[in-house]
GROMACS .gro file of C-alpha atoms in nm:
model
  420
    1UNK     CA    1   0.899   0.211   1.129
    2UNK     CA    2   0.574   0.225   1.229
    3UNK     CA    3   0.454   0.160   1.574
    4UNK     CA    4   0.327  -0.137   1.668
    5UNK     CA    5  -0.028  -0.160   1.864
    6UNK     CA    6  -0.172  -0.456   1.962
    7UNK     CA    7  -0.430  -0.600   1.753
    8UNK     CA    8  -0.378  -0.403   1.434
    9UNK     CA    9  -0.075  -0.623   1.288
   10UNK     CA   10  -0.136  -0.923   1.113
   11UNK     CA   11   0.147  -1.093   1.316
   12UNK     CA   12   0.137  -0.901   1.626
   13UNK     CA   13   0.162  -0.986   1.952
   14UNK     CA   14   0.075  -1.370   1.943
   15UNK     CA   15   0.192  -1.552   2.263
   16UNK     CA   16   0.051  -1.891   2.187
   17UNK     CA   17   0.194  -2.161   2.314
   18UNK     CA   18   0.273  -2.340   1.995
   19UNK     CA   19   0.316  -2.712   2.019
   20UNK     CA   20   0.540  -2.941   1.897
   21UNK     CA   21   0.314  -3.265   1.875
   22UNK     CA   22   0.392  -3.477   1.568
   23UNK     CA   23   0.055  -3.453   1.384
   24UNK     CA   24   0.125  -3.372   1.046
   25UNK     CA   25   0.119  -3.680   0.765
   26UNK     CA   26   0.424  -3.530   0.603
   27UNK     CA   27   0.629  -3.533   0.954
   28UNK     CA   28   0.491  -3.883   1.097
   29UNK     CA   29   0.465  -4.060   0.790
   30UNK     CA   30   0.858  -4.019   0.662
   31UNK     CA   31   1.016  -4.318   0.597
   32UNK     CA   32   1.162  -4.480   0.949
   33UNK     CA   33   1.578  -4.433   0.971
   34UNK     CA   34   1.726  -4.717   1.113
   35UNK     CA   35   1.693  -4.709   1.505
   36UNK     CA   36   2.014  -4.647   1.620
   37UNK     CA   37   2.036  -4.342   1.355
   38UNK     CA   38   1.679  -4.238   1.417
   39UNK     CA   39   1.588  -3.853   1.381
   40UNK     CA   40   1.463  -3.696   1.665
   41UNK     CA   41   1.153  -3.474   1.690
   42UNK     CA   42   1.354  -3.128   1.698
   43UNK     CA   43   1.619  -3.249   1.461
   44UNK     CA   44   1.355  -3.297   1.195
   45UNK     CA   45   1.194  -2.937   1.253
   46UNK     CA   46   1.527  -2.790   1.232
   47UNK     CA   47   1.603  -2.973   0.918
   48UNK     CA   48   1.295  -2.862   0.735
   49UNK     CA   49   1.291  -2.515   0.862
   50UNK     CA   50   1.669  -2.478   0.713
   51UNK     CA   51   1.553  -2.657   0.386
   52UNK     CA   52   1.294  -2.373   0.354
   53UNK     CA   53   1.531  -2.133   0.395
   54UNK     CA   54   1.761  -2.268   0.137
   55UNK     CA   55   1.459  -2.364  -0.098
   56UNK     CA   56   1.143  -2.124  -0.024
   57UNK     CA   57   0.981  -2.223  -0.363
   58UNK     CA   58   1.072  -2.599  -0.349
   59UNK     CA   59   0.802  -2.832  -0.534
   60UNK     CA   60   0.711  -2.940  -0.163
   61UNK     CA   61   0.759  -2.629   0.006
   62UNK     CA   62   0.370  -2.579   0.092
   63UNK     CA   63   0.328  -2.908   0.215
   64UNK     CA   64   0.625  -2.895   0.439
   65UNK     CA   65   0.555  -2.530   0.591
   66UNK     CA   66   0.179  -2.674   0.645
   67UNK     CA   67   0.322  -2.966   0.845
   68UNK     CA   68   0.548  -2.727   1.052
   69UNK     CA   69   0.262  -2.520   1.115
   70UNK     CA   70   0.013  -2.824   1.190
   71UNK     CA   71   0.294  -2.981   1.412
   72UNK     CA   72   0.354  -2.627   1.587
   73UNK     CA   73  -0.040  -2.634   1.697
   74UNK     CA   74  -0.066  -2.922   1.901
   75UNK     CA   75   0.137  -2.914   2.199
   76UNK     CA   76   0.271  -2.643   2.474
   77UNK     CA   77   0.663  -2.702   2.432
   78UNK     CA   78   0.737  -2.359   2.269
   79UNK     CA   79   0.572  -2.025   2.353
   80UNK     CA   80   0.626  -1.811   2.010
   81UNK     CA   81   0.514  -1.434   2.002
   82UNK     CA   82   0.494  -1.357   1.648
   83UNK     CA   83   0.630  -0.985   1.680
   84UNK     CA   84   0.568  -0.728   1.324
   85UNK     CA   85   0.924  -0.672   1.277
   86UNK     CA   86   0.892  -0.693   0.926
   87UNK     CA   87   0.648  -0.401   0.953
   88UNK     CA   88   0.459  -0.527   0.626
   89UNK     CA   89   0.157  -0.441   0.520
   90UNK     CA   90  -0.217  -0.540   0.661
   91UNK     CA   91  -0.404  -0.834   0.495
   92UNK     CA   92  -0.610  -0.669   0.192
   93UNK     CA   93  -0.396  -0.322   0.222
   94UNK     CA   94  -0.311  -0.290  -0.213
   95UNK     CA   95   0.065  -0.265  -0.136
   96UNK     CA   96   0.074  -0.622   0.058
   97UNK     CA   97   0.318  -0.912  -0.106
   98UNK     CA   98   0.213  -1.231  -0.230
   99UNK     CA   99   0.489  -1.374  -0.019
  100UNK     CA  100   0.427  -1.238   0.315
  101UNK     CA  101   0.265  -1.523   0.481
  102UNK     CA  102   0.555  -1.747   0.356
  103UNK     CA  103   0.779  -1.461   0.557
  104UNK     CA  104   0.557  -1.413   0.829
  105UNK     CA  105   0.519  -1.829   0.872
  106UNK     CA  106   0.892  -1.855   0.821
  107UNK     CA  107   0.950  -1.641   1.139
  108UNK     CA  108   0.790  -1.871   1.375
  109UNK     CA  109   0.966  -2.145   1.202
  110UNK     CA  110   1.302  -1.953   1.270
  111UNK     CA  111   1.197  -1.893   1.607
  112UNK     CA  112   1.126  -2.259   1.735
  113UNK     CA  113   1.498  -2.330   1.536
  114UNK     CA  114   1.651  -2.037   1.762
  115UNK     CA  115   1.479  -2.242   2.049
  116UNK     CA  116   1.539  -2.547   1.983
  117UNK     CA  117   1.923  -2.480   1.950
  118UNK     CA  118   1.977  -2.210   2.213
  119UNK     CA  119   1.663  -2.310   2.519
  120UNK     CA  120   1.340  -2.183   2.580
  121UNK     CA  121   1.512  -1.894   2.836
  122UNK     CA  122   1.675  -1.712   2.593
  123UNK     CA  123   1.577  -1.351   2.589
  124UNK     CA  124   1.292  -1.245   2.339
  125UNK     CA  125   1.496  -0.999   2.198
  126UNK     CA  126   1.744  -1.296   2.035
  127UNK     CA  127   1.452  -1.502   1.941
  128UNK     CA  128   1.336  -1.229   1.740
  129UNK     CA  129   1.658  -1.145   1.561
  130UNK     CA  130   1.654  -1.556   1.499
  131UNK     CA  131   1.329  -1.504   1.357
  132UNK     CA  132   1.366  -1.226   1.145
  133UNK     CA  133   1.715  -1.335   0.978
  134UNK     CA  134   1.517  -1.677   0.872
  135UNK     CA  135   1.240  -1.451   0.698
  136UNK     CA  136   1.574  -1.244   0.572
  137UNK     CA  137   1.698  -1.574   0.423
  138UNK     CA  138   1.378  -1.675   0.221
  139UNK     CA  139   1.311  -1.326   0.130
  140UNK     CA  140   1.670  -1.319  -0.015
  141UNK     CA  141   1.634  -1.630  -0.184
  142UNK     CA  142   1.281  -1.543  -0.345
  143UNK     CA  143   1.379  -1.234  -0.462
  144UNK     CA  144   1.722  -1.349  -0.657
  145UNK     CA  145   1.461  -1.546  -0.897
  146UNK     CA  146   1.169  -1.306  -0.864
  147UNK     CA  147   1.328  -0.950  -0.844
  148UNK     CA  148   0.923  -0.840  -0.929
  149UNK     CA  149   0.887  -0.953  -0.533
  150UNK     CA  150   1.090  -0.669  -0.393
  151UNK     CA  151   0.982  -0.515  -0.070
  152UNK     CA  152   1.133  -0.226   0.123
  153UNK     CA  153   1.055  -0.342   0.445
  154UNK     CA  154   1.258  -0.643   0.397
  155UNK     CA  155   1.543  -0.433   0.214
  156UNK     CA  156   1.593  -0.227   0.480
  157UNK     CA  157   1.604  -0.503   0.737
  158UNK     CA  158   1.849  -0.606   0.497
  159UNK     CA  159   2.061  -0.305   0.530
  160UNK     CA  160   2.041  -0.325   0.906
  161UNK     CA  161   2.144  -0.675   0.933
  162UNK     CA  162   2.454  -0.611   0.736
  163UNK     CA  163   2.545  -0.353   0.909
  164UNK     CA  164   2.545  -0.526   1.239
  165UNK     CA  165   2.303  -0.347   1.409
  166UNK     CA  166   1.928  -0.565   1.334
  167UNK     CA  167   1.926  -0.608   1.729
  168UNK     CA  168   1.935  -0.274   1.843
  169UNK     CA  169   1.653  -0.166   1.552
  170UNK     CA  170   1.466  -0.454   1.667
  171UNK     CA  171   1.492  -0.366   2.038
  172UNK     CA  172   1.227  -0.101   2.085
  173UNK     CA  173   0.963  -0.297   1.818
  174UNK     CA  174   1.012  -0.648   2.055
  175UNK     CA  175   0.958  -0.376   2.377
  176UNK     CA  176   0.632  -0.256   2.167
  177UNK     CA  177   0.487  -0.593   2.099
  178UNK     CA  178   0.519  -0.725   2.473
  179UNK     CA  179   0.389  -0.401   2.555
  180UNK     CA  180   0.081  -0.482   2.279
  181UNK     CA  181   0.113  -0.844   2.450
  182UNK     CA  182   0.031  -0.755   2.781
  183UNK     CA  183  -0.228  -0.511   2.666
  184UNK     CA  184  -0.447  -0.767   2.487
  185UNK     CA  185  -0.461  -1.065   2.724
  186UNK     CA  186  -0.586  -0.753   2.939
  187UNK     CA  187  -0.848  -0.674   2.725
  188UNK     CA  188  -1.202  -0.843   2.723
  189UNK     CA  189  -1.354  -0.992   2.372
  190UNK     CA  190  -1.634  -0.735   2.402
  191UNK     CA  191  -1.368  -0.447   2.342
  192UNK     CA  192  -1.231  -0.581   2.021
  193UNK     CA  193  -1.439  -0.525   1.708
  194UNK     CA  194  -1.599  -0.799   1.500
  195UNK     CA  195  -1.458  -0.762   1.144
  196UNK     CA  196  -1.086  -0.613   1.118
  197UNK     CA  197  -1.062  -0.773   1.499
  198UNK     CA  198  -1.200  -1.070   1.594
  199UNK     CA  199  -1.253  -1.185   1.216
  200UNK     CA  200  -0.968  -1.091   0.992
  201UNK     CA  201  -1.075  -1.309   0.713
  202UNK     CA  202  -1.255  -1.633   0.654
  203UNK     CA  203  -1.258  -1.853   0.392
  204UNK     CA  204  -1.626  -2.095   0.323
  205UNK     CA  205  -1.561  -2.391   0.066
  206UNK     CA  206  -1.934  -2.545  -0.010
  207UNK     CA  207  -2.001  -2.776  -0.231
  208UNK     CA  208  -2.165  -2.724  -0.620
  209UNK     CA  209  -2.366  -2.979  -0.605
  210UNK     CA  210  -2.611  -3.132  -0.298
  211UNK     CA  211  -2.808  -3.448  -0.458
  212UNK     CA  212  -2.979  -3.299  -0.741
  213UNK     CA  213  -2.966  -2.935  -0.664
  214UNK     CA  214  -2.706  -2.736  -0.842
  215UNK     CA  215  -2.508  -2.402  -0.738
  216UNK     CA  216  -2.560  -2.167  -1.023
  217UNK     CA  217  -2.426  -1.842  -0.880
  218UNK     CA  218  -2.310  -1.667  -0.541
  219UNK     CA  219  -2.385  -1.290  -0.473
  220UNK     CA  220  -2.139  -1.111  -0.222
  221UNK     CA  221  -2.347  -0.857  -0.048
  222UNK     CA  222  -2.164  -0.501  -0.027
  223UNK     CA  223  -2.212  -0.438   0.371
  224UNK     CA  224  -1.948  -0.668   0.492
  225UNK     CA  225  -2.167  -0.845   0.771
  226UNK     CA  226  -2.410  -0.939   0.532
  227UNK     CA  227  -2.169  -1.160   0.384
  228UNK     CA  228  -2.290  -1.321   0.111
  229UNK     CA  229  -2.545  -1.601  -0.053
  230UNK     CA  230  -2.569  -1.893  -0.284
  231UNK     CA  231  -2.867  -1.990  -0.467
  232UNK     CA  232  -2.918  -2.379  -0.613
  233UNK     CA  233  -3.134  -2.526  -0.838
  234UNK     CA  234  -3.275  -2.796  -1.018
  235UNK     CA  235  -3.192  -2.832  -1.394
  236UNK     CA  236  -3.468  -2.799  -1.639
  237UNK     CA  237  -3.690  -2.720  -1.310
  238UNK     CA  238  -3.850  -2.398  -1.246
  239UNK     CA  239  -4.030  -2.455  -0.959
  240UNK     CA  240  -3.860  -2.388  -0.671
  241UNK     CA  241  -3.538  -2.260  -0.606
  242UNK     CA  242  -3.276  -2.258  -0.280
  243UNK     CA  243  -3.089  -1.980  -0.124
  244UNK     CA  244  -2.816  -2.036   0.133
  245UNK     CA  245  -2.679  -1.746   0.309
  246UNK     CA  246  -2.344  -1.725   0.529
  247UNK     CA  247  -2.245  -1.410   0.733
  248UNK     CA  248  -2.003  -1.387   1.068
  249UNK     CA  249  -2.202  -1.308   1.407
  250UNK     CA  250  -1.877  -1.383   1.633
  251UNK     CA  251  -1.898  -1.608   1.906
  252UNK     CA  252  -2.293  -1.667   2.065
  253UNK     CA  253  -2.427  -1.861   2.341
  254UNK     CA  254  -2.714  -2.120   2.265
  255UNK     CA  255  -2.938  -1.895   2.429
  256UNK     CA  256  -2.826  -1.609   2.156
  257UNK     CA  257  -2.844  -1.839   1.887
  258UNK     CA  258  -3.237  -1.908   2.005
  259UNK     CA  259  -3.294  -1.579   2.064
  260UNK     CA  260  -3.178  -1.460   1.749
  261UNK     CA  261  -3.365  -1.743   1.549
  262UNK     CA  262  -3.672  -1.587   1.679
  263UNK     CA  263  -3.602  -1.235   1.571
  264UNK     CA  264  -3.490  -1.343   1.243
  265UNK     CA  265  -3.847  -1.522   1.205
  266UNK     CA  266  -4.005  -1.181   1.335
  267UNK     CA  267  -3.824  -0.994   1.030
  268UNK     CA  268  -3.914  -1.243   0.790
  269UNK     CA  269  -4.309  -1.204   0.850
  270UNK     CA  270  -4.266  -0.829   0.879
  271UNK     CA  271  -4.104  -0.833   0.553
  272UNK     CA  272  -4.355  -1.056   0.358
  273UNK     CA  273  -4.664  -0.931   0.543
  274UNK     CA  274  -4.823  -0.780   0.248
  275UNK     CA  275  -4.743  -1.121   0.066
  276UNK     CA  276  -4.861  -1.432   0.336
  277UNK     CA  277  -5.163  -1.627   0.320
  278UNK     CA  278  -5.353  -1.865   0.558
  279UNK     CA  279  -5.239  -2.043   0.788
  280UNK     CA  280  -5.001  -1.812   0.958
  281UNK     CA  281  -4.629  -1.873   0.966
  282UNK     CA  282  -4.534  -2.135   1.173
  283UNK     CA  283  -4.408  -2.121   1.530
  284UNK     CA  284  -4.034  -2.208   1.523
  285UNK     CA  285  -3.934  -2.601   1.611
  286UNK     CA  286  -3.584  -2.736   1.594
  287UNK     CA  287  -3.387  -2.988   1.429
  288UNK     CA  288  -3.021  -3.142   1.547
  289UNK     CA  289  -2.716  -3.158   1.276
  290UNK     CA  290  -2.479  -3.403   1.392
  291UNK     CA  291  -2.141  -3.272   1.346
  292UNK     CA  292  -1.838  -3.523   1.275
  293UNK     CA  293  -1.614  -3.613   1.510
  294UNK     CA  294  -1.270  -3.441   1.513
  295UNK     CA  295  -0.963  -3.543   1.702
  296UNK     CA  296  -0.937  -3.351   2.037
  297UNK     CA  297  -0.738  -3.025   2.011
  298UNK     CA  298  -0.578  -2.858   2.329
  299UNK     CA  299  -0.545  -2.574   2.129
  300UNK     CA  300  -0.926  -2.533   2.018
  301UNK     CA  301  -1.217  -2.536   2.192
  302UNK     CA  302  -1.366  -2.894   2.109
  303UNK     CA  303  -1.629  -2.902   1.775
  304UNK     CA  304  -2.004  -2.967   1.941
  305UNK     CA  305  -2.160  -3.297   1.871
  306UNK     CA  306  -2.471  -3.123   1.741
  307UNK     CA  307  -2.590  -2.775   1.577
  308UNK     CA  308  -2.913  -2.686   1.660
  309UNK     CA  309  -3.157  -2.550   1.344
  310UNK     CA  310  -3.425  -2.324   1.423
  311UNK     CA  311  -3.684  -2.409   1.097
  312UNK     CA  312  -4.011  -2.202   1.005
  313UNK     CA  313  -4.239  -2.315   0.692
  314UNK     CA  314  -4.518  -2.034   0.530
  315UNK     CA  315  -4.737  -1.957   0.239
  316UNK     CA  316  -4.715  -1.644   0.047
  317UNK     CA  317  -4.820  -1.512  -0.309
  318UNK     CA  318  -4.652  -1.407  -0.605
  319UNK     CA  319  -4.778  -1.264  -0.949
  320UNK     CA  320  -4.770  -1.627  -1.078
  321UNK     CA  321  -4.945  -1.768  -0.789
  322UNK     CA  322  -4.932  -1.893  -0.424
  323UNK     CA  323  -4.602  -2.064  -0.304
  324UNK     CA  324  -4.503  -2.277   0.024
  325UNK     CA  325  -4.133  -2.112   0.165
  326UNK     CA  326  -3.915  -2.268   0.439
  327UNK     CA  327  -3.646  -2.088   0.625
  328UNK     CA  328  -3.358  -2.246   0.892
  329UNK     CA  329  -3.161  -2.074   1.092
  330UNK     CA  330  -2.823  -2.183   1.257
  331UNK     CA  331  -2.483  -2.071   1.424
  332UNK     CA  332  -2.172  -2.293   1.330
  333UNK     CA  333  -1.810  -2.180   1.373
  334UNK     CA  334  -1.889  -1.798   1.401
  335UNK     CA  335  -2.115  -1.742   1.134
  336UNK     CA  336  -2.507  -1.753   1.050
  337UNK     CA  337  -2.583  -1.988   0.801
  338UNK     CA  338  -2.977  -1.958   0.656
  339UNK     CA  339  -3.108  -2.191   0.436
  340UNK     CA  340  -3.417  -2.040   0.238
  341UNK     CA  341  -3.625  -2.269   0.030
  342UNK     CA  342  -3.898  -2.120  -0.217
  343UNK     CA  343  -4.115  -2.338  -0.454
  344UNK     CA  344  -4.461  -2.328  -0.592
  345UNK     CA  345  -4.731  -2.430  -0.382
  346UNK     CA  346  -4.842  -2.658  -0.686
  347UNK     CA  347  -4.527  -2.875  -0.665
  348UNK     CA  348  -4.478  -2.890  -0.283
  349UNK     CA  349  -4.729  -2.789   0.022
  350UNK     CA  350  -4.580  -2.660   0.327
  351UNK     CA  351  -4.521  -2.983   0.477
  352UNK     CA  352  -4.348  -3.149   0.208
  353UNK     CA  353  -4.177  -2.833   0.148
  354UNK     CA  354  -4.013  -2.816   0.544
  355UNK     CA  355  -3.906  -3.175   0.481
  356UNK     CA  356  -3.726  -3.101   0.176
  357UNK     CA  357  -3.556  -2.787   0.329
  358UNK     CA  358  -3.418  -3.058   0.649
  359UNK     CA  359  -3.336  -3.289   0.443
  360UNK     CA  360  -3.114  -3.029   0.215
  361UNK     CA  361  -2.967  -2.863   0.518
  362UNK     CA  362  -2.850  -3.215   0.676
  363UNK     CA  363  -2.711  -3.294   0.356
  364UNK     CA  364  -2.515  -2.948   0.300
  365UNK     CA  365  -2.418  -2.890   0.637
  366UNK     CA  366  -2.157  -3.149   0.670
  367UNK     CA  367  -2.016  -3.026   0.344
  368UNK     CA  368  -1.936  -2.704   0.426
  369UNK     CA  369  -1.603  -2.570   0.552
  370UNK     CA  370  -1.555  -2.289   0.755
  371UNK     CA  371  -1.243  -2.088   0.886
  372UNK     CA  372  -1.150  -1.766   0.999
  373UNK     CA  373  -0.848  -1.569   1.133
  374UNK     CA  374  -0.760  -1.291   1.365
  375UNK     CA  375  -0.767  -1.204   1.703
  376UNK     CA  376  -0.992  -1.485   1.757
  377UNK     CA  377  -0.668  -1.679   1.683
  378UNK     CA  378  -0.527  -1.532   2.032
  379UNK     CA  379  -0.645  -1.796   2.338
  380UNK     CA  380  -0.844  -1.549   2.606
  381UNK     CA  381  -1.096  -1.448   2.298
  382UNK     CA  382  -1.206  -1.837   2.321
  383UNK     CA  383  -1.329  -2.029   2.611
  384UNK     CA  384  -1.089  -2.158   2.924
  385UNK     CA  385  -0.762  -2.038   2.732
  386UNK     CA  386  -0.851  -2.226   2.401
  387UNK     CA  387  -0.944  -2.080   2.047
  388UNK     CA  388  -1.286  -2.060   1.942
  389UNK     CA  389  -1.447  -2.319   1.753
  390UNK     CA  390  -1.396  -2.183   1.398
  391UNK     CA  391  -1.098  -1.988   1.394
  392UNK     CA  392  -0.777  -2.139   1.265
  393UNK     CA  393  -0.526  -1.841   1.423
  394UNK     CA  394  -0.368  -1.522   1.345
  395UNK     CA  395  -0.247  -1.583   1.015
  396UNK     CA  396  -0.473  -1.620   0.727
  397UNK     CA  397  -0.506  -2.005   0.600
  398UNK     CA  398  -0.545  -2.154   0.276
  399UNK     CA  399  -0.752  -2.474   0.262
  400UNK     CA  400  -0.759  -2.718   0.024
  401UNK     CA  401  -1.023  -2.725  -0.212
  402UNK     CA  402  -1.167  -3.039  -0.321
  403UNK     CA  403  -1.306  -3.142  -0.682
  404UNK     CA  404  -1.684  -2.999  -0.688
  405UNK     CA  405  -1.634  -2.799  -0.431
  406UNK     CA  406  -1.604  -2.366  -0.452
  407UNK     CA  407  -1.391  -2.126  -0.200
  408UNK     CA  408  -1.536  -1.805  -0.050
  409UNK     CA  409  -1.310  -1.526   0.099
  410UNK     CA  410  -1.363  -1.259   0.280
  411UNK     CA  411  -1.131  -0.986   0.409
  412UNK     CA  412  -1.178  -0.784   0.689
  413UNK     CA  413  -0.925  -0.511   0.707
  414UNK     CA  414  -0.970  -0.308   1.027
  415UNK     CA  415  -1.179   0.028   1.042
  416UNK     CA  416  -0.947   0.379   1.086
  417UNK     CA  417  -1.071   0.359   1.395
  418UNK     CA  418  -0.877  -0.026   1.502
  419UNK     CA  419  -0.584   0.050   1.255
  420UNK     CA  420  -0.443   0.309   1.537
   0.00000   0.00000   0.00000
């Protein structure tokens, strides 16, 4: 088995304390049993974490592993370090299942079980054999209908398991990962590299449509920071066009955020020098998105009430004549967002033109759905113990995607030089 280090497993080393608050609408909203029968809080986890294992691929199975998870987030009852014994492969690596977040979610499910049954001072050691024979069960269960799903990892925790001895092979990988534990609370957010680190993956949903303006095509740029744009436009209109551009930049201070705004304004005249016309580019002024209120986390830093847009308007020429341009420039939930707006001069002056770009960024902003995983998902990368805004965990997530709305992903699989 390969060692384990800390950082460079997708389920290594997490000691969150996982919480046992009943949030999710699947869990609170079951029909009441009669009071002096009623189900308690544990007895209802344990239930639905031994359905899984029975039925993995049940009609409701997502649902019910997203309530577990949701319920597992919001409270400090458990502490849960989600320990590679499975040993499978990184996030975006060609020989990684299609089921190993099921297995890798199933293992803190089993763990909580172990926990619930046994007490929260049983050795690690037995909550991760408790673990790892609840991934064993859906893995077993998966395969018998989809033999295409084999892994070797899992067979030859298998073969251990069987023959009696899964605790002693899982002895010095449980030693490893509190070793990798102990390590990474250690070690500052500075020392841990952006993407294949901090940012695992992240996954945008936007929307195709914003009022009149329609998304006719995204562009993923091939430098991974760059991230990637989407231009809108107007049916049947050729006069202007839209560009919105999201990248990660981590986590920034608003003095960062103002600081960058200013040099992205900087490399935005140097880069259309030869192009501007009279007046000169205008100084930068800012703009407030509200941001919607979300129910108070302990687990997550708390959403601001307010982004703060950095906005520019210009003139410049083209070979079909003189256009106004507007640019914004904000930081939400670890990543840039820019908001371009080009049009000819003949349709909309500058002015009109900046008000049109506001008014298009207050109307996308509140659209758009960002979320990221990694080690930003560990609590000492955020602020006072809690997660930073933005990041959903360690695991990668899959949000829903609503009717006119698109997904982007992006992967981040860590450089040779993280994967040691």
């Amino acid at each position: 088995m390969a060692p384990i280090t800390a950082l460079h497993r997708t389920a290594l080393g997490l000691a969150l304390p996982l919480c046992l608050a009943l949030v999710s609408p699947l869990l609170a909203n079951e029909p009441a049993a009669p009071a002096a029968e009623e189900e308690s809080t544990h007895a209802k986890v344990l239930r639905y974490t031994r359905a899984l294992e029975e039925t993995p691929d049940a009609a409701d199975a997502s649902e019910v592993r997203k309530a577990l998870i949701d319920w597992a987030m919001n409270n400090g009852e458990f502490e849960v370090n989600l320990c590679n014994v499975m040993d499978l492969p990184e996030l975006g690596h060609k020989d990684r299942s299609p089921i190993t977040t099921e297995l890798t979610q199933q293992m803190l499910f089993g763990n909580i079980a172990f926990q619930i049954e046994h007490g929260t001072d049983t050795p690690e050691l037995a909550r991760q054999v408790a673990a790892a024979d609840s991934a064993i069960k859906v893995y077993t269960v998966m395969l018998s209908k989809h033999p295409e799903l084999r892994i070797a990892q899992m067979d030859a925790l298998i073969a251990e398991q069987k023959a009696g001895r899964l605790d002693r092979h899982l002895t010095p990988v449980v030693t490893d990962c509190l070793a990798a534990r102990r390590t990474r609370v250690n070690q500052s957010p500075d020392e841990v590299p952006l993407l294949g680190g901090f940012l695992r993956e992240t996954s945008v949903i936007y929307p195709e449509r914003i009022g009149t303006w329609v998304m006719i095509g995204e562009h993923r740029f091939d430098t991974a920071p760059y991230g990637a744009s989407l231009r809108y436009e107007r049916p049947d209109d050729n006069t202007g066009f839209i560009d919105v551009y999201i990248y990660p930049v981590g986590m920034n201070s608003p003095e960062a955020v103002a600081e960058q705004a200013a040099i992205e304004r900087d490399a935005l005249q140097q880069s259309w020098a030869s192009q501007l016309v009279d007046p000169p580019m205008s100084a930068l002024s800012t703009f407030k998105l509200p941001v919607a209120p979300a129910k108070p986390s302990p687990y997550h830093q708390p959403r601001p009430k307010s982004v703060t847009a950095y906005q520019v308007d210009f003139g410049f020429k083209r070979e079909d004549g003189p256009y106004s341009g507007a640019f914004i420039y904000m930081v939400d939930r670890l990543h840039g967002i820019e908001i371009r707006y080009n049009a000819k001069a003949s349709s909309l002056d500058r002015t009109q033109l900046r008000k049109e770009a506001e008014k298009f960024a207050r109307e996308v902003f509140p659209q758009l759905s960002i979320v990221s995983n990694g080690s930003c998902g560990l609590p000492q990368m955020g602020i006072d113990g809690k997660l930073a805004d933005g990041c959903d965990g360690i695991e990668p997530v899959t949000p829903a995607v609503g009717e006119g709305k698109r997904e982007l992903r992006f992967e981040y699989t860590p450089s040779p030089d993280t994967a040691q």
